Short mmCIF file of C-alpha atoms in Angstrom, two decimals:
data_model
loop_
_atom_site.label_atom_id
_atom_site.label_comp_id
_atom_site.label_asym_id
_atom_site.label_seq_id
_atom_site.Cartn_x
_atom_site.Cartn_y
_atom_site.Cartn_z
CA MET W 1 20.64 5.30 -34.56
CA LEU W 2 19.30 1.45 -35.81
CA GLU W 3 21.71 -1.30 -34.10
CA GLU W 4 21.92 -2.60 -37.75
CA VAL W 5 23.56 0.77 -38.67
CA GLU W 6 25.85 0.76 -35.74
CA ARG W 7 27.14 -2.64 -36.79
CA TRP W 8 27.43 -1.29 -40.62
CA LEU W 9 29.47 1.60 -39.48
CA GLY W 10 32.18 -0.69 -37.85
CA ASP W 11 32.31 -3.09 -40.87
CA ARG W 12 31.79 -1.12 -43.91
CA SER W 13 33.55 2.06 -43.20
CA TRP W 14 37.41 2.51 -43.88
CA SER W 15 40.28 4.73 -44.69
CA ALA W 16 41.89 4.87 -47.76
CA ALA W 17 44.89 3.95 -45.80
CA ASP W 18 43.50 0.80 -45.26
CA ARG W 19 44.19 -0.65 -48.50
CA PRO W 20 47.73 0.29 -49.85
CA LEU W 21 48.03 0.55 -53.57
CA ASP W 22 50.16 -2.21 -54.13
CA GLN W 23 47.52 -4.70 -52.84
CA LEU W 24 44.69 -3.33 -54.95
CA LEU W 25 46.90 -3.57 -57.98
CA ASP W 26 47.78 -7.22 -56.82
CA LEU W 27 44.27 -8.26 -56.58
CA LYS W 28 43.16 -6.18 -59.50
CA ARG W 29 45.62 -8.31 -61.93
CA ALA W 30 44.65 -11.69 -60.56
CA ALA W 31 40.96 -11.10 -60.97
CA GLY W 32 41.13 -9.16 -64.27
CA THR W 33 38.65 -6.68 -63.13
CA THR W 34 38.75 -3.32 -65.31
CA VAL W 35 37.89 0.30 -63.78
CA SER W 36 36.60 3.12 -65.27
CA VAL W 37 36.80 6.85 -64.12
CA VAL W 38 34.62 9.18 -65.16
CA LEU W 39 34.48 12.97 -64.82
CA PRO W 40 31.23 14.59 -65.33
CA ALA W 41 32.30 18.54 -66.32
CA LEU W 42 30.57 21.64 -67.01
CA ASP W 43 32.86 24.73 -67.13
CA GLU W 44 35.73 23.17 -65.29
CA GLU W 45 38.71 24.39 -66.91
CA ALA W 46 40.21 25.55 -63.76
CA THR W 47 40.29 22.43 -61.95
CA VAL W 48 39.69 19.45 -64.81
CA GLY W 49 43.25 19.31 -65.73
CA ALA W 50 44.87 18.99 -62.70
CA ILE W 51 42.52 15.98 -61.55
CA VAL W 52 43.11 14.12 -64.93
CA GLU W 53 46.94 14.64 -64.57
CA VAL W 54 46.92 13.25 -61.01
CA ILE W 55 45.00 10.39 -62.01
CA ARG W 56 47.20 9.59 -65.06
CA ARG W 57 50.45 9.93 -63.29
CA GLU W 58 49.53 8.01 -59.79
CA LEU W 59 46.96 5.35 -61.06
CA ILE W 60 47.80 4.66 -64.60
CA GLU W 61 51.62 5.40 -65.78
CA GLY W 62 54.56 3.69 -64.23
CA LEU W 63 52.75 1.23 -62.57
CA PRO W 64 53.29 -2.47 -63.03
CA VAL W 65 49.33 -2.78 -63.78
CA PRO W 66 47.37 0.49 -64.07
CA LEU W 67 44.64 0.97 -61.43
CA VAL W 68 42.54 2.77 -63.87
CA ASP W 69 42.22 1.33 -67.26
CA GLU W 70 39.85 4.07 -68.67
CA LEU W 71 39.68 7.68 -67.93
CA VAL W 72 37.00 9.46 -69.45
CA VAL W 73 35.83 13.40 -69.10
CA ILE W 74 32.08 13.75 -70.20
CA ASP W 75 31.58 17.77 -71.47
CA SER W 76 28.22 18.70 -70.63
CA GLY W 77 28.24 21.86 -72.78
CA SER W 78 31.05 23.77 -71.37
CA ALA W 79 31.16 27.26 -72.80
CA ASP W 80 35.01 27.52 -71.68
CA ARG W 81 38.11 25.62 -72.25
CA THR W 82 37.14 22.28 -70.54
CA ALA W 83 37.23 19.89 -73.02
CA GLU W 84 40.64 21.18 -74.57
CA VAL W 85 42.41 21.37 -71.00
CA ALA W 86 41.33 17.63 -70.21
CA ALA W 87 41.95 16.13 -73.33
CA LYS W 88 45.43 17.82 -73.25
CA ALA W 89 45.92 16.46 -69.82
CA GLY W 90 45.29 12.80 -70.94
CA ALA W 91 41.72 12.04 -70.63
CA ARG W 92 39.70 10.96 -73.45
CA VAL W 93 36.47 13.50 -73.71
CA VAL W 94 33.19 12.91 -74.87
CA HIS W 95 30.55 15.25 -75.57
CA ARG W 96 27.16 14.49 -73.72
CA ASP W 97 25.23 15.06 -76.96
CA GLU W 98 27.30 12.72 -78.71
CA ILE W 99 26.30 9.60 -76.71
CA LEU W 100 22.94 8.15 -77.54
CA PRO W 101 22.00 11.13 -80.03
CA ARG W 102 18.66 9.55 -80.67
CA ILE W 103 17.53 10.67 -77.07
CA PRO W 104 17.65 14.43 -76.61
CA ALA W 105 19.67 15.38 -73.83
CA LEU W 106 18.58 17.12 -70.85
CA PRO W 107 20.47 19.56 -68.79
CA GLY W 108 21.71 17.81 -65.54
CA LYS W 109 24.68 16.05 -63.60
CA GLY W 110 22.61 12.75 -63.63
CA GLU W 111 21.91 12.68 -67.44
CA VAL W 112 25.35 12.90 -68.10
CA LEU W 113 26.51 10.00 -65.47
CA TRP W 114 23.75 7.88 -67.03
CA ARG W 115 25.21 8.49 -70.61
CA SER W 116 28.49 7.87 -69.40
CA LEU W 117 27.83 3.92 -69.06
CA LEU W 118 27.34 3.81 -72.83
CA VAL W 119 30.84 5.03 -73.43
CA THR W 120 32.62 3.35 -70.71
CA GLY W 121 33.67 -0.68 -70.25
CA GLY W 122 35.24 -0.86 -66.97
CA ASP W 123 33.70 -3.47 -64.54
CA ILE W 124 33.80 -0.89 -61.69
CA VAL W 125 32.92 2.66 -62.38
CA CYS W 126 34.15 5.45 -60.18
CA PHE W 127 32.53 8.82 -60.70
CA VAL W 128 34.69 11.87 -59.32
CA ASP W 129 33.36 15.93 -59.65
CA ALA W 130 35.73 17.93 -61.93
CA ASP W 131 35.58 20.97 -59.64
CA LEU W 132 37.72 19.35 -57.07
CA ARG W 133 40.97 21.26 -55.56
CA ASP W 134 44.11 19.92 -54.28
CA PHE W 135 43.00 16.53 -55.75
CA SER W 136 44.44 13.17 -54.30
CA ALA W 137 44.59 10.18 -56.10
CA SER W 138 43.29 8.28 -53.09
CA PHE W 139 39.79 9.71 -53.98
CA VAL W 140 40.12 6.99 -56.72
CA SER W 141 42.13 4.00 -55.01
CA GLY W 142 40.26 4.75 -51.67
CA ILE W 143 36.67 3.94 -53.00
CA VAL W 144 37.59 1.37 -55.53
CA GLY W 145 39.55 -0.56 -53.11
CA PRO W 146 36.72 -2.34 -51.45
CA LEU W 147 35.19 -3.25 -54.67
CA LEU W 148 38.50 -5.18 -55.37
CA THR W 149 39.04 -6.91 -51.77
CA ASP W 150 35.37 -7.60 -51.18
CA PRO W 151 32.87 -9.20 -53.54
CA GLY W 152 30.23 -8.62 -51.22
CA VAL W 153 30.60 -4.83 -51.86
CA HIS W 154 29.06 -3.08 -54.60
CA PHE W 155 28.71 0.41 -54.01
CA VAL W 156 31.12 2.61 -52.09
CA LYS W 157 30.97 6.63 -51.18
CA ALA W 158 33.75 8.71 -50.41
CA MET W 159 33.49 10.48 -46.75
CA TYR W 160 35.55 13.69 -46.17
CA ASP W 161 35.64 16.72 -44.10
CA ARG W 162 34.37 19.83 -46.50
CA PRO W 163 35.31 23.24 -45.10
CA LEU W 164 33.53 26.09 -46.01
CA GLY W 165 36.20 28.84 -46.71
CA ASP W 166 38.24 28.99 -43.22
CA ALA W 167 35.62 27.25 -41.35
CA PRO W 168 35.82 23.66 -41.17
CA GLY W 169 32.78 21.03 -41.47
CA GLN W 170 30.67 23.93 -42.55
CA GLY W 171 30.50 22.67 -46.32
CA GLY W 172 27.48 20.43 -47.26
CA ARG W 173 24.91 22.50 -46.39
CA VAL W 174 22.24 21.00 -48.63
CA THR W 175 23.16 17.39 -47.09
CA GLU W 176 22.55 18.75 -43.39
CA LEU W 177 19.82 20.62 -43.99
CA VAL W 178 17.93 18.51 -46.81
CA ALA W 179 19.47 15.04 -47.52
CA ARG W 180 20.28 13.93 -43.87
CA PRO W 181 16.82 14.68 -42.54
CA LEU W 182 15.44 12.62 -45.44
CA LEU W 183 17.36 9.81 -45.05
CA ASN W 184 17.17 9.75 -41.39
CA LEU W 185 13.27 9.96 -41.36
CA HIS W 186 12.68 7.66 -44.45
CA TRP W 187 15.46 5.64 -44.90
CA PRO W 188 17.42 5.33 -41.55
CA GLN W 189 19.37 2.38 -42.86
CA LEU W 190 21.22 4.94 -44.75
CA ALA W 191 21.77 7.35 -41.86
CA GLY W 192 25.54 6.25 -41.16
CA PHE W 193 26.39 7.77 -44.49
CA VAL W 194 28.76 10.76 -44.01
CA GLN W 195 28.51 12.31 -47.16
CA PRO W 196 25.44 10.86 -48.88
CA LEU W 197 25.36 13.67 -51.65
CA GLY W 198 28.93 13.24 -52.31
CA GLY W 199 29.99 13.19 -56.16
CA GLU W 200 32.82 10.73 -55.64
CA TYR W 201 31.52 7.09 -55.29
CA ALA W 202 32.72 3.79 -57.06
CA VAL W 203 29.89 1.13 -58.22
CA ARG W 204 29.91 -2.27 -59.87
CA ARG W 205 28.72 -1.67 -63.32
CA SER W 206 26.48 -4.84 -62.80
CA LEU W 207 24.62 -2.55 -60.18
CA LEU W 208 24.64 0.74 -62.08
CA GLU W 209 23.02 -0.76 -65.05
CA ARG W 210 20.03 -1.84 -63.00
CA LEU W 211 19.43 1.63 -61.41
CA PRO W 212 17.10 4.63 -62.89
CA PHE W 213 19.29 7.81 -62.86
CA PRO W 214 17.53 10.94 -61.91
CA VAL W 215 18.57 13.51 -64.53
CA GLY W 216 19.60 16.50 -62.25
CA TYR W 217 20.81 17.25 -58.76
CA GLY W 218 18.80 14.09 -57.01
CA VAL W 219 21.29 11.34 -58.70
CA GLU W 220 23.18 10.86 -56.06
CA LEU W 221 20.53 10.31 -53.27
CA GLY W 222 18.39 8.48 -55.94
CA LEU W 223 21.31 6.00 -56.65
CA LEU W 224 21.83 5.59 -53.05
CA VAL W 225 18.49 4.75 -51.98
CA ASP W 226 17.82 2.62 -55.17
CA ALA W 227 20.97 0.76 -54.35
CA LEU W 228 20.08 0.20 -50.86
CA HIS W 229 16.76 -1.51 -52.14
CA THR W 230 18.45 -3.32 -54.84
CA VAL W 231 21.50 -4.95 -53.03
CA GLY W 232 20.79 -4.30 -49.16
CA LEU W 233 22.93 -2.21 -46.79
CA ASP W 234 25.82 -4.85 -46.26
CA ALA W 235 26.61 -4.32 -50.21
CA LEU W 236 27.08 -0.46 -49.31
CA ALA W 237 30.32 1.07 -47.78
CA GLN W 238 32.15 4.32 -47.38
CA VAL W 239 35.86 5.32 -47.11
CA ASP W 240 37.29 8.21 -45.59
CA VAL W 241 39.62 10.02 -48.02
CA GLY W 242 40.70 13.49 -45.94
CA VAL W 243 39.49 16.66 -47.09
CA ARG W 244 37.44 17.73 -50.12
CA LEU W 245 38.09 21.40 -51.32
CA HIS W 246 36.09 22.63 -54.38
CA ARG W 247 34.01 25.47 -55.65
CA HIS W 248 31.00 26.30 -53.24
CA GLN W 249 27.75 27.58 -54.71
CA GLY W 250 25.70 30.31 -53.65
CA GLY W 251 22.45 30.23 -51.90
CA GLN W 252 19.79 30.27 -54.34
CA ALA W 253 21.50 27.67 -56.38
CA LEU W 254 21.57 25.43 -53.00
CA GLY W 255 17.91 26.03 -53.17
CA ARG W 256 17.42 24.41 -56.11
CA MET W 257 19.60 21.82 -55.41
CA ALA W 258 17.36 21.01 -52.51
CA ALA W 259 14.09 21.23 -54.29
CA ALA W 260 15.35 18.79 -56.81
CA ILE W 261 16.71 16.46 -53.82
CA TYR W 262 13.36 16.58 -52.09
CA ARG W 263 11.63 15.79 -55.13
CA THR W 264 13.77 12.84 -55.92
CA ALA W 265 13.02 11.39 -52.17
CA GLN W 266 9.28 12.15 -52.77
CA VAL W 267 9.12 9.95 -55.95
CA ARG W 268 10.67 7.04 -54.03
CA LEU W 269 8.47 7.61 -51.22
CA SER W 270 5.29 7.64 -53.14
CA ARG W 271 5.95 7.34 -57.03
CA GLY W 272 3.60 10.06 -57.04
CA HIS W 273 3.32 13.62 -58.86
CA LEU W 274 3.84 16.72 -57.30
CA VAL W 275 0.82 19.28 -57.74
CA ARG W 276 3.53 21.83 -59.12
CA PRO W 277 7.03 20.69 -59.62
CA GLU W 278 8.36 24.28 -59.71
CA LEU W 279 10.57 26.78 -57.16
CA THR W 280 10.01 30.25 -56.71
CA GLN W 281 12.83 32.30 -55.48
CA PHE W 282 13.32 35.95 -55.01
CA GLU W 283 16.24 38.23 -56.03
CA ARG W 284 16.35 41.89 -55.30
CA GLY W 285 15.90 44.39 -58.19
CA PRO W 286 16.14 48.01 -58.60
CA GLU W 287 12.29 48.26 -57.39
CA GLY W 288 12.24 45.45 -54.90
CA PHE W 289 12.13 41.71 -54.74
CA VAL W 290 11.76 40.05 -58.31
CA PRO W 291 10.44 36.16 -58.25
CA ARG W 292 12.03 33.76 -60.35
CA THR W 293 10.47 30.52 -61.02
CA TYR W 294 12.48 27.50 -61.98
CA ALA W 295 11.70 24.07 -62.89
CA VAL W 296 12.30 21.09 -60.48
CA ASP W 297 14.02 18.12 -62.15
CA THR W 298 11.51 15.52 -62.28
CA GLU W 299 12.74 13.49 -65.00
CA GLU W 300 14.44 10.21 -64.61
CA ARG W 301 16.40 7.94 -67.08
CA PRO W 302 15.45 4.12 -66.74
CA PRO W 303 17.91 1.63 -65.84
CA MET W 304 20.48 1.32 -68.78
CA LEU W 305 19.82 -2.43 -69.37
CA GLY W 306 16.72 -1.43 -70.83
CA VAL W 307 18.23 0.80 -73.55
CA GLN W 308 18.63 -0.89 -76.93
CA GLU W 309 21.97 0.51 -77.75
CA TYR W 310 23.39 -0.73 -74.49
CA GLY W 311 22.44 -3.93 -75.19
CA ARG W 312 23.78 -4.12 -78.50
CA ARG W 313 27.32 -2.65 -77.30
CA HIS W 314 27.72 -5.61 -75.23
CA VAL W 315 26.43 -8.45 -77.36
CA ALA W 316 29.07 -6.78 -79.96
#
């Protein structure tokens, strides 16, 4: 590990308990900083409501000043009751296709996160995945905390244990098999991040609006790498929030995720084009293995500062 990264681990890795909520509220009130929480959601009716309820109960209601000023669920085309459940729990729900309608929406998580900048206004934007179980408010307060206490910090990722069933530490298979090797080999300054692909992170809007967003699974790696190049390692940090429990995907879905993440890394290494941005996987059918070919996410959305509607919204 680089000496720079060893130093960074000591200076920029914290626990959520290091910053008590009352301290954060005092700092937030004094600075007038606003915080938006965004939950990208696709068919998450089983979990999204409980997450929204915890955030409203512990970080908005009954506090001298709310830590969270805006709680938004972006529904990316759910076929279940995700939108209804989220709204009933107290979130503002916006459908992906209602945001920036002149640009047809592409499928993918990164697309939803990018569009969320147009319908939120917080100085700090905190992203939280909508499939978390046993959700704790420290997932939000923990990663927002350094942004309220240290003006030099611009991007904070959550770190946590990720059990797979009853096996501790065995979640995050794409992280260990794809993302961590890529980062260590090509961006060794980022080797200290425990969960580089984690979906829980808080970022200053002034940074987010300057970054391109891969539309699919590569968004977390892309934002992290581009943030490093934009603001430097010392502006990045991570906070331990405990244990993350969520729905795990099957092997083939993970393969597609891995391909998208590799593509995101490849674009940043060479800004070139793959000869064939597709991934073929195999499924056993009645007569043997059947090939299934999937497109690998290759599109990226430009920095939001270059979008006319975003500029007009802020002028207004």
